[in-house]
PDB file of C-alpha atoms in Angstrom:
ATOM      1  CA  UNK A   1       0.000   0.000   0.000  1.00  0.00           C
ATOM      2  CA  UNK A   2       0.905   3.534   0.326  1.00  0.00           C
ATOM      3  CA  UNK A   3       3.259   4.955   2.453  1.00  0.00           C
ATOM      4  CA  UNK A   4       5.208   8.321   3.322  1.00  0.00           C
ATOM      5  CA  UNK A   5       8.694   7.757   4.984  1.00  0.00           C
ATOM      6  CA  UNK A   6       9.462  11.369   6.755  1.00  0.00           C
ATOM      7  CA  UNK A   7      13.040  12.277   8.410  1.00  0.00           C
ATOM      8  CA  UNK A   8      14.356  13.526  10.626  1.00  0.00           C
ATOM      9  CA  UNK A   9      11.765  12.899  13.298  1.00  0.00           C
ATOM     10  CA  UNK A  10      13.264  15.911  15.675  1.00  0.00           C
ATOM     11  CA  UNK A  11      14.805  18.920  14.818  1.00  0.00           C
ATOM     12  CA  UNK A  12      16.531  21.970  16.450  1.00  0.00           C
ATOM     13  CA  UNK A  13      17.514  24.875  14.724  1.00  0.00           C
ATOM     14  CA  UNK A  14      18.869  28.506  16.141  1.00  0.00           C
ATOM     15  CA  UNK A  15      16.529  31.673  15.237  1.00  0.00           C
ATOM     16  CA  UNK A  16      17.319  32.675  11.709  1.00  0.00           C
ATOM     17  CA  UNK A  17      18.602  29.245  10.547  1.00  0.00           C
ATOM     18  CA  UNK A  18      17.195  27.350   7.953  1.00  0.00           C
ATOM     19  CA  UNK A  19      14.953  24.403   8.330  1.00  0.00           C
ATOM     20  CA  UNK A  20      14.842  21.444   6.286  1.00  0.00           C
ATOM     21  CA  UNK A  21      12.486  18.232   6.537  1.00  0.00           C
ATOM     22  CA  UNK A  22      12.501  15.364   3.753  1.00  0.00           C
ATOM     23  CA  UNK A  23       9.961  12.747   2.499  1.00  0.00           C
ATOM     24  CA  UNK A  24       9.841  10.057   0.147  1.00  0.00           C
ATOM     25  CA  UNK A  25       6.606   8.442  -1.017  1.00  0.00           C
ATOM     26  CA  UNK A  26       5.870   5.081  -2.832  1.00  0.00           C
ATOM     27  CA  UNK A  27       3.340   5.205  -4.958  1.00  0.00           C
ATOM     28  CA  UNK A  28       3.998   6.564  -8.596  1.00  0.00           C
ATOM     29  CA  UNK A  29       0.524   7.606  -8.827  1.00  0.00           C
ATOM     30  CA  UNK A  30       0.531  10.184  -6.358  1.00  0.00           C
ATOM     31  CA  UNK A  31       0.508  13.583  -7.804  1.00  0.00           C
ATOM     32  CA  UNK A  32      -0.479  15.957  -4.914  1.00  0.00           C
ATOM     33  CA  UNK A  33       1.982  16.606  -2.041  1.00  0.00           C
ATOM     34  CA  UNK A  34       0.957  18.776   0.901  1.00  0.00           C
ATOM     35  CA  UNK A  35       2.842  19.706   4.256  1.00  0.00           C
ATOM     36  CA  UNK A  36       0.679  20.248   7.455  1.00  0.00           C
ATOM     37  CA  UNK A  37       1.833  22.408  10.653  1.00  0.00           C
ATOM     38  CA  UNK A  38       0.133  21.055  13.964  1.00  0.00           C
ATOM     39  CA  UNK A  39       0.000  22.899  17.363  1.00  0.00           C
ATOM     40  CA  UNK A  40      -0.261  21.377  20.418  1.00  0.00           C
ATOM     41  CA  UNK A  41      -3.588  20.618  21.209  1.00  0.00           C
ATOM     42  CA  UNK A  42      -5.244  21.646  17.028  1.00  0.00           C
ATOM     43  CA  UNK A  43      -5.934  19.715  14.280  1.00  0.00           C
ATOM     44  CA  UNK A  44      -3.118  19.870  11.388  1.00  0.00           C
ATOM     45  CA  UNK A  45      -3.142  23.455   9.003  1.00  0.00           C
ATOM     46  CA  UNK A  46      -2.132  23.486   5.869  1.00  0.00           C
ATOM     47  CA  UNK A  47       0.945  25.813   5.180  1.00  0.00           C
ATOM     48  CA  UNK A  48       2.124  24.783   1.675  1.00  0.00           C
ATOM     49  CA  UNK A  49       1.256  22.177  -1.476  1.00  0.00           C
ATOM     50  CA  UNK A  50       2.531  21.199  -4.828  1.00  0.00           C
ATOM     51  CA  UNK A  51       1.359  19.101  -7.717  1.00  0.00           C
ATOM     52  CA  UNK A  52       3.066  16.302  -9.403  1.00  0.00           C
ATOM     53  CA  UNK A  53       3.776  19.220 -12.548  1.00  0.00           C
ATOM     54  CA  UNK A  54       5.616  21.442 -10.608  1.00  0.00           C
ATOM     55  CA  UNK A  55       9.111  20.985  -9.294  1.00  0.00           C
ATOM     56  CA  UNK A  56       9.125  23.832  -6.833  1.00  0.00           C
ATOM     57  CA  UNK A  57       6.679  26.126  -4.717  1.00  0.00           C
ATOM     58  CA  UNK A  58       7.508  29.065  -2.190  1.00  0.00           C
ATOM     59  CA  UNK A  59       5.480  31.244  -0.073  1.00  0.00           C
ATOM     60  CA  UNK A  60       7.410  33.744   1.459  1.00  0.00           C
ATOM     61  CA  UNK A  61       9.805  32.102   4.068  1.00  0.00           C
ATOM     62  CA  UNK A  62       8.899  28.422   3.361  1.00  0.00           C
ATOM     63  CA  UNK A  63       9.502  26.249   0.151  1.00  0.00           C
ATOM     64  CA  UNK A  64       8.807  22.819  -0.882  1.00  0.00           C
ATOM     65  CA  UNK A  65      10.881  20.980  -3.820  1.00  0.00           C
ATOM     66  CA  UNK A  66       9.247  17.899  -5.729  1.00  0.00           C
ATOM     67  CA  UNK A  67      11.714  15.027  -7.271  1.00  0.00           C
ATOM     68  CA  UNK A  68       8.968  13.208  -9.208  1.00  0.00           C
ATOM     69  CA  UNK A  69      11.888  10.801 -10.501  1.00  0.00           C
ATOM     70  CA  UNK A  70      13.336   9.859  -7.111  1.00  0.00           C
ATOM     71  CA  UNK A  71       9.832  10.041  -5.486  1.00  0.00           C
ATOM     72  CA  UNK A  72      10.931  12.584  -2.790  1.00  0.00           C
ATOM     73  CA  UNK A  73       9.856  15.993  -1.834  1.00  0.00           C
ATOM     74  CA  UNK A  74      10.908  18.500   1.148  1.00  0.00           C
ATOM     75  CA  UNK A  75      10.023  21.409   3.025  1.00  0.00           C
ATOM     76  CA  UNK A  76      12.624  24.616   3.674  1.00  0.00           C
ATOM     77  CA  UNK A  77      11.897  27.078   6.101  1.00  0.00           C
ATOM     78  CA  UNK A  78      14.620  29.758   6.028  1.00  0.00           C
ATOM     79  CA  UNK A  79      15.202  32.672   8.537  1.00  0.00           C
ATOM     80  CA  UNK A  80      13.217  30.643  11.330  1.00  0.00           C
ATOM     81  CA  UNK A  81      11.411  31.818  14.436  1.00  0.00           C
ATOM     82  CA  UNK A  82      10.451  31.009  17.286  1.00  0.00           C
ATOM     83  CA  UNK A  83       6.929  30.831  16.036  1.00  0.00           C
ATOM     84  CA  UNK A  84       7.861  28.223  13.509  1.00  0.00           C
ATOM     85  CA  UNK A  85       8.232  25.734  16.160  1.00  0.00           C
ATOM     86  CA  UNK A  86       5.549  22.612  15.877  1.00  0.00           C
ATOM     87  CA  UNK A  87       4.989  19.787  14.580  1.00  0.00           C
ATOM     88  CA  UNK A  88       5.334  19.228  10.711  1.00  0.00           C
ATOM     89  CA  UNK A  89       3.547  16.948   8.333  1.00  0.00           C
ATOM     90  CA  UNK A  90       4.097  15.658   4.765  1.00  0.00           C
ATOM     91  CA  UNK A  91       1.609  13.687   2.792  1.00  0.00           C
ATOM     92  CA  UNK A  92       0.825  12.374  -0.767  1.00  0.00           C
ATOM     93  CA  UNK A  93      -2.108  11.763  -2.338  1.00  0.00           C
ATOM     94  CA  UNK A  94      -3.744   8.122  -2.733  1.00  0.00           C
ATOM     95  CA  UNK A  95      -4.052   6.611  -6.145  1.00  0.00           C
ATOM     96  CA  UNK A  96      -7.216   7.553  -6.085  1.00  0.00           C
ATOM     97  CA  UNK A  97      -6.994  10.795  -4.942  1.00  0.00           C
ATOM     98  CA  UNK A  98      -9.612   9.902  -2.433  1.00  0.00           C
ATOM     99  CA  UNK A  99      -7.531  10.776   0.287  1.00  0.00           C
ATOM    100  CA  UNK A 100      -3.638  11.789   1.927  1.00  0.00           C
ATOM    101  CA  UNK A 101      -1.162   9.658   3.566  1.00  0.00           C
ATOM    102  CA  UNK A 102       0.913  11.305   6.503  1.00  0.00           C
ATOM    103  CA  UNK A 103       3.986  10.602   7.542  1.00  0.00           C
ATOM    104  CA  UNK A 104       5.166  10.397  10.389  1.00  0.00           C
ATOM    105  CA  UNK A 105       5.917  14.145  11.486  1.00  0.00           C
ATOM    106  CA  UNK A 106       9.066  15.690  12.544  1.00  0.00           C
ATOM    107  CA  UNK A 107       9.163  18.158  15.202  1.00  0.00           C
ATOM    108  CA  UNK A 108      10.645  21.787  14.676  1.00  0.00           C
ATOM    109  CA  UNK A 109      12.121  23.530  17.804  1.00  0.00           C
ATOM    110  CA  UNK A 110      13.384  27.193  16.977  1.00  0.00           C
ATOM    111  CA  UNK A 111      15.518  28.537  19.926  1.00  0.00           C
ATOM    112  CA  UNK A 112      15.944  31.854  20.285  1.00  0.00           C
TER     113      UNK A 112
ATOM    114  CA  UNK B   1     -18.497  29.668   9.765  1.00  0.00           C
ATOM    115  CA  UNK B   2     -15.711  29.231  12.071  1.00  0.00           C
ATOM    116  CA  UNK B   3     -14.345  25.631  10.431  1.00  0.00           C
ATOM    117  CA  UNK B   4     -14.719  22.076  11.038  1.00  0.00           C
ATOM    118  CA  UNK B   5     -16.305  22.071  14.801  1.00  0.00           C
ATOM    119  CA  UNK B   6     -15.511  18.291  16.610  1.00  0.00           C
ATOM    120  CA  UNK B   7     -17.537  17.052  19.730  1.00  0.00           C
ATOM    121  CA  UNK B   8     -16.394  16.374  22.399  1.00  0.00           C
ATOM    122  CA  UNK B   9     -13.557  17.755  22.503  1.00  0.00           C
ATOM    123  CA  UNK B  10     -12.345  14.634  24.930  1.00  0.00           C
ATOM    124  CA  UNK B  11     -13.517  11.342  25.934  1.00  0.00           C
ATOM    125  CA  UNK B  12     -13.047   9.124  28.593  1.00  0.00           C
ATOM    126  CA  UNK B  13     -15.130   5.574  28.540  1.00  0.00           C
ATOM    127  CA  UNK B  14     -14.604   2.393  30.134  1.00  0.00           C
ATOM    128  CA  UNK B  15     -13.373  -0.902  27.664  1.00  0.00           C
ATOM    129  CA  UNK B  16     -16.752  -2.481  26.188  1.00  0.00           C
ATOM    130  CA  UNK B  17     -18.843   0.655  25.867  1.00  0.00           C
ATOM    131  CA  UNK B  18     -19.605   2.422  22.825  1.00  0.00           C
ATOM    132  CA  UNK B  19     -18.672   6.002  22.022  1.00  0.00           C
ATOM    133  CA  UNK B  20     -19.984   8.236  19.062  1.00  0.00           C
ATOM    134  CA  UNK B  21     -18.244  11.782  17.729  1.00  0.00           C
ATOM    135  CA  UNK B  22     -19.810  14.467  15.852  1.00  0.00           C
ATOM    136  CA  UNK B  23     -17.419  16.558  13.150  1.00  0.00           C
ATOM    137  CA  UNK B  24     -19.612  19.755  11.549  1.00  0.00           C
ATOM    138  CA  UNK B  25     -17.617  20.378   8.570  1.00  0.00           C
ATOM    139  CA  UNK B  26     -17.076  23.645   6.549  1.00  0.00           C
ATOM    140  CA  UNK B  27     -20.562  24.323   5.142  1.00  0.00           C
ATOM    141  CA  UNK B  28     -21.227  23.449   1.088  1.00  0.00           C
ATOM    142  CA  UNK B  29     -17.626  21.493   1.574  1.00  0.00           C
ATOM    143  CA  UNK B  30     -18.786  18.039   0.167  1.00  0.00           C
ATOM    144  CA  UNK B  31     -15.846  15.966   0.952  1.00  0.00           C
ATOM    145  CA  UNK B  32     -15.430  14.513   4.997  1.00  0.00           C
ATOM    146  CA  UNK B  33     -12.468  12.925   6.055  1.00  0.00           C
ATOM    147  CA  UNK B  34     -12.114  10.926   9.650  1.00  0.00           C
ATOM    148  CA  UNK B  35      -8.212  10.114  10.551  1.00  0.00           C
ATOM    149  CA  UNK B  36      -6.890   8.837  13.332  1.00  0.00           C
ATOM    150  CA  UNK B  37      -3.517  10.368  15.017  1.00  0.00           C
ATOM    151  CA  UNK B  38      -1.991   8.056  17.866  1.00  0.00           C
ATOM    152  CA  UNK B  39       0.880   9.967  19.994  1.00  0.00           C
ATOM    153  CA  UNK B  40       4.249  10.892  17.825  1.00  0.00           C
ATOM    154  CA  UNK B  41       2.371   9.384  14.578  1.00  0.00           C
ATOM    155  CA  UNK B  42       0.756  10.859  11.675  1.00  0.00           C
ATOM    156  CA  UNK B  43      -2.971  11.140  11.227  1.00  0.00           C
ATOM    157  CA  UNK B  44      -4.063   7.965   9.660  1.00  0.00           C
ATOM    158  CA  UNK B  45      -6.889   8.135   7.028  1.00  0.00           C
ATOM    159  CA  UNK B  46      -9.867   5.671   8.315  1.00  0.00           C
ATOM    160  CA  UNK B  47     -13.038   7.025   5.803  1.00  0.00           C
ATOM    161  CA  UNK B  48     -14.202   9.804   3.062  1.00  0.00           C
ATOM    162  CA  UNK B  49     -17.391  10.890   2.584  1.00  0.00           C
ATOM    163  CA  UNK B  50     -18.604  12.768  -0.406  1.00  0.00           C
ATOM    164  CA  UNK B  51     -21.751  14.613   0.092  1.00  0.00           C
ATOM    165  CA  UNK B  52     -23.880  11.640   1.900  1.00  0.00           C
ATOM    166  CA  UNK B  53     -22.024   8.604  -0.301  1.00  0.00           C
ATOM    167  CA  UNK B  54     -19.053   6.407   2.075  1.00  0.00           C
ATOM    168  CA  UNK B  55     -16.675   6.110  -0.889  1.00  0.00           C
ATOM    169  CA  UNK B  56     -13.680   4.868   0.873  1.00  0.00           C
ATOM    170  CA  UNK B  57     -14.304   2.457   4.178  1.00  0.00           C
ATOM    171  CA  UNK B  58     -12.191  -0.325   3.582  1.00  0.00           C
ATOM    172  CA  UNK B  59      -9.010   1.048   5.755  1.00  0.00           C
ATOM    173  CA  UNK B  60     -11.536   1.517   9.007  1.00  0.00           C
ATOM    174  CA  UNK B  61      -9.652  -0.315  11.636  1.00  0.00           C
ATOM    175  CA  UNK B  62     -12.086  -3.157  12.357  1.00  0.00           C
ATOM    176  CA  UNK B  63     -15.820  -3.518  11.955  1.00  0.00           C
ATOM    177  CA  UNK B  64     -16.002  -2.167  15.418  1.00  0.00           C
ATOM    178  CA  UNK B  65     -15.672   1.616  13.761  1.00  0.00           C
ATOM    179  CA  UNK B  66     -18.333   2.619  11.437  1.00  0.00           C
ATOM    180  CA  UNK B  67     -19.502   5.974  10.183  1.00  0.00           C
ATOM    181  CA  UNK B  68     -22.002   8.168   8.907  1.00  0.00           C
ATOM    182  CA  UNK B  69     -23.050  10.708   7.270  1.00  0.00           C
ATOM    183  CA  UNK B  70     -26.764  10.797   6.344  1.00  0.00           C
ATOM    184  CA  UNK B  71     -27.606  14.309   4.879  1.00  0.00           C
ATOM    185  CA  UNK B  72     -24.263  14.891   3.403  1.00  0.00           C
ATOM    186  CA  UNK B  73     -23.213  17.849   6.635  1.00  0.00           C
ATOM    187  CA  UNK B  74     -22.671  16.640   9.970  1.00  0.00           C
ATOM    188  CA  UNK B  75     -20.722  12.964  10.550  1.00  0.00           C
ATOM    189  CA  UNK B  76     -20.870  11.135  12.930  1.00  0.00           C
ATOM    190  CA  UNK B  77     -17.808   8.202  14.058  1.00  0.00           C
ATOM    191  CA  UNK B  78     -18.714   5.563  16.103  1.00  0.00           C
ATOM    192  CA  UNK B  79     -16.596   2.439  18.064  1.00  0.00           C
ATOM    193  CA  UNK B  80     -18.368  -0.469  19.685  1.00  0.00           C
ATOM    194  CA  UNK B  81     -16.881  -1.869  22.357  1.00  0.00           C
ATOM    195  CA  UNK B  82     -13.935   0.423  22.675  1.00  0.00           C
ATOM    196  CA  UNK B  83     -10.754  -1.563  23.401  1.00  0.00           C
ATOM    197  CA  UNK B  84      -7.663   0.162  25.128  1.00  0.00           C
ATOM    198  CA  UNK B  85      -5.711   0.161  21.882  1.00  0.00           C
ATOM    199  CA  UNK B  86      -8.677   2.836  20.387  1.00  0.00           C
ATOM    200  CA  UNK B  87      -7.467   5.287  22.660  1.00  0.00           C
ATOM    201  CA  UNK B  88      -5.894   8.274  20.662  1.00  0.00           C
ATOM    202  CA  UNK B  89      -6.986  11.377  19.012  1.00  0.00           C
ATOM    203  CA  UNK B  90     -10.030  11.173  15.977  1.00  0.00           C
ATOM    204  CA  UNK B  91      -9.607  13.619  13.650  1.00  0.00           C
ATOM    205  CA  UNK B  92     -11.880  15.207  11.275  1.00  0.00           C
ATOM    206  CA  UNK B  93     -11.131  16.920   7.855  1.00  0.00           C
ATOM    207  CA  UNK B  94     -13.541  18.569   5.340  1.00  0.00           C
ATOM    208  CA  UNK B  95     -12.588  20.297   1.675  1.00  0.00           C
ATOM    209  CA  UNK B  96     -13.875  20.523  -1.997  1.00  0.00           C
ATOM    210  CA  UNK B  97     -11.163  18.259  -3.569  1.00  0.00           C
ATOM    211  CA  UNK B  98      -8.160  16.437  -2.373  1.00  0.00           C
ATOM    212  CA  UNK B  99      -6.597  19.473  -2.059  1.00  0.00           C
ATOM    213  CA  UNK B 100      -6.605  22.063   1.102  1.00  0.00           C
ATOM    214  CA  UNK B 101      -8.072  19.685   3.746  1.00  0.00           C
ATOM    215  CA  UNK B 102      -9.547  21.576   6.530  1.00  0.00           C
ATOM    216  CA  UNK B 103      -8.936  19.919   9.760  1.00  0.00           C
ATOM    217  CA  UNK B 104     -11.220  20.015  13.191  1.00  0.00           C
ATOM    218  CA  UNK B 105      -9.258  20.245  16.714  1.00  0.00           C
ATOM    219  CA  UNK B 106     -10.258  16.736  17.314  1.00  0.00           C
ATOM    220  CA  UNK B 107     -11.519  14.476  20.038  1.00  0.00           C
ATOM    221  CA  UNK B 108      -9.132  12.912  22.375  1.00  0.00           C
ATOM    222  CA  UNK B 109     -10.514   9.557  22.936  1.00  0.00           C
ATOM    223  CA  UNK B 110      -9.004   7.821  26.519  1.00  0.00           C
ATOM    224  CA  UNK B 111     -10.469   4.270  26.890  1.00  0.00           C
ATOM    225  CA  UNK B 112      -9.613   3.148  30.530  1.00  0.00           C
TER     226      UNK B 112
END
């Protein structure tokens, strides 16, 4: 089935460092890739998504590159903040496209 | 409207009983999403709704979980005889397409 490796699982970064999280997916078919920002104690938000035909998105201070060949996509966050600290989802559309699949999450600490 | 509203917001039952949880999604979205989101996991996708049709049930965890959805708004998610290893947060999602789910805050589910 489908399934959405994520790494690294923690991650701790000074203020104004750059963030970067990676994923890799398994199914070819997938052609929507999303990452989701969760605060304690809230349901996931949506911060940034790309389709299969795009290699690269960016809003602002975040990013997200798409390696359709390798099957791999990741999220940069430059010029962190404090603020940017959470937990961070990637996920790829099913086959379907009835639905995502998460990975794991990696949590973001920014230090200041 | 204020996004996808989840009741309760927590849950505590006793093993055997039954629970039920209500998600209010965005109103006129017609896609309704129920994942499941253990401690230091990812949400994992259980069902989709779209308007009142169940088009995707088969990853529900047992037959124990079943849902509804009967005038294509509210949804309701309900366990029978909740075992200890149902414990863990249900989320619910609602959106147009695939794209830019819309997540509730949850309900923490603690089955003693």
């Amino acid at each position: 089935g489908e399934n959405v490796e994520q790494h690294p699982s923690t991650l701790s970064v000074q203020e104004g460092d750059s963030a970067v999280i990676k994923c890799t997916y398994s199914d070819s078919a997938s052609n929507y890739f999303p990452w989701y920002k969760q605060e304690l104690g809230k349901g996931p938000q949506l911060i940034i998504d790309i389709r299969s035909n795009v290699g690269e998105k960016k809003d602002q201070r975040i990013a997200v590159t798409l390696n359709k060949t390798a099957k791999h996509f990741s999220l940069h966050i430059t010029e962190t903040q404090p603020e940017d600290s959470a937990v961070y989802f990637c996920a790829a559309s099913t086959q379907a496209g009835t639905a995502l699949i998460f990975g794991k999450g990696t949590t973001l600490s920014v230090s200041s | 409207d204020t996004g996808v509203s989840q009741n309760p917001r927590h849950k505590i039952t006793k093993r055997g009983q039954n629970v039920t949880f209500r998600c209010d999604p965005i109103s006129e979205h017609n896609r309704l999403y129920w994942y499941r989101q253990t401690l230091g996991q990812g949400p994992e996708f259980l069902t989709y709704f779209q308007n009142e049709a169940q088009l995707e049930k088969s990853r529900l965890l047992s037959d124990r979980f079943s849902a509804e959805r009967p005038k294509g708004s509210f949804s309701t998610l309900e366990i029978q005889r909740t075992e200890q290893g149902d414990s863990a947060m249900y989320l619910c999602a609602s959106s147009f397409t695939i794209e830019k789910l819309f997540f509730g805050s949850g309900t923490q589910l603690s089955v003693l």
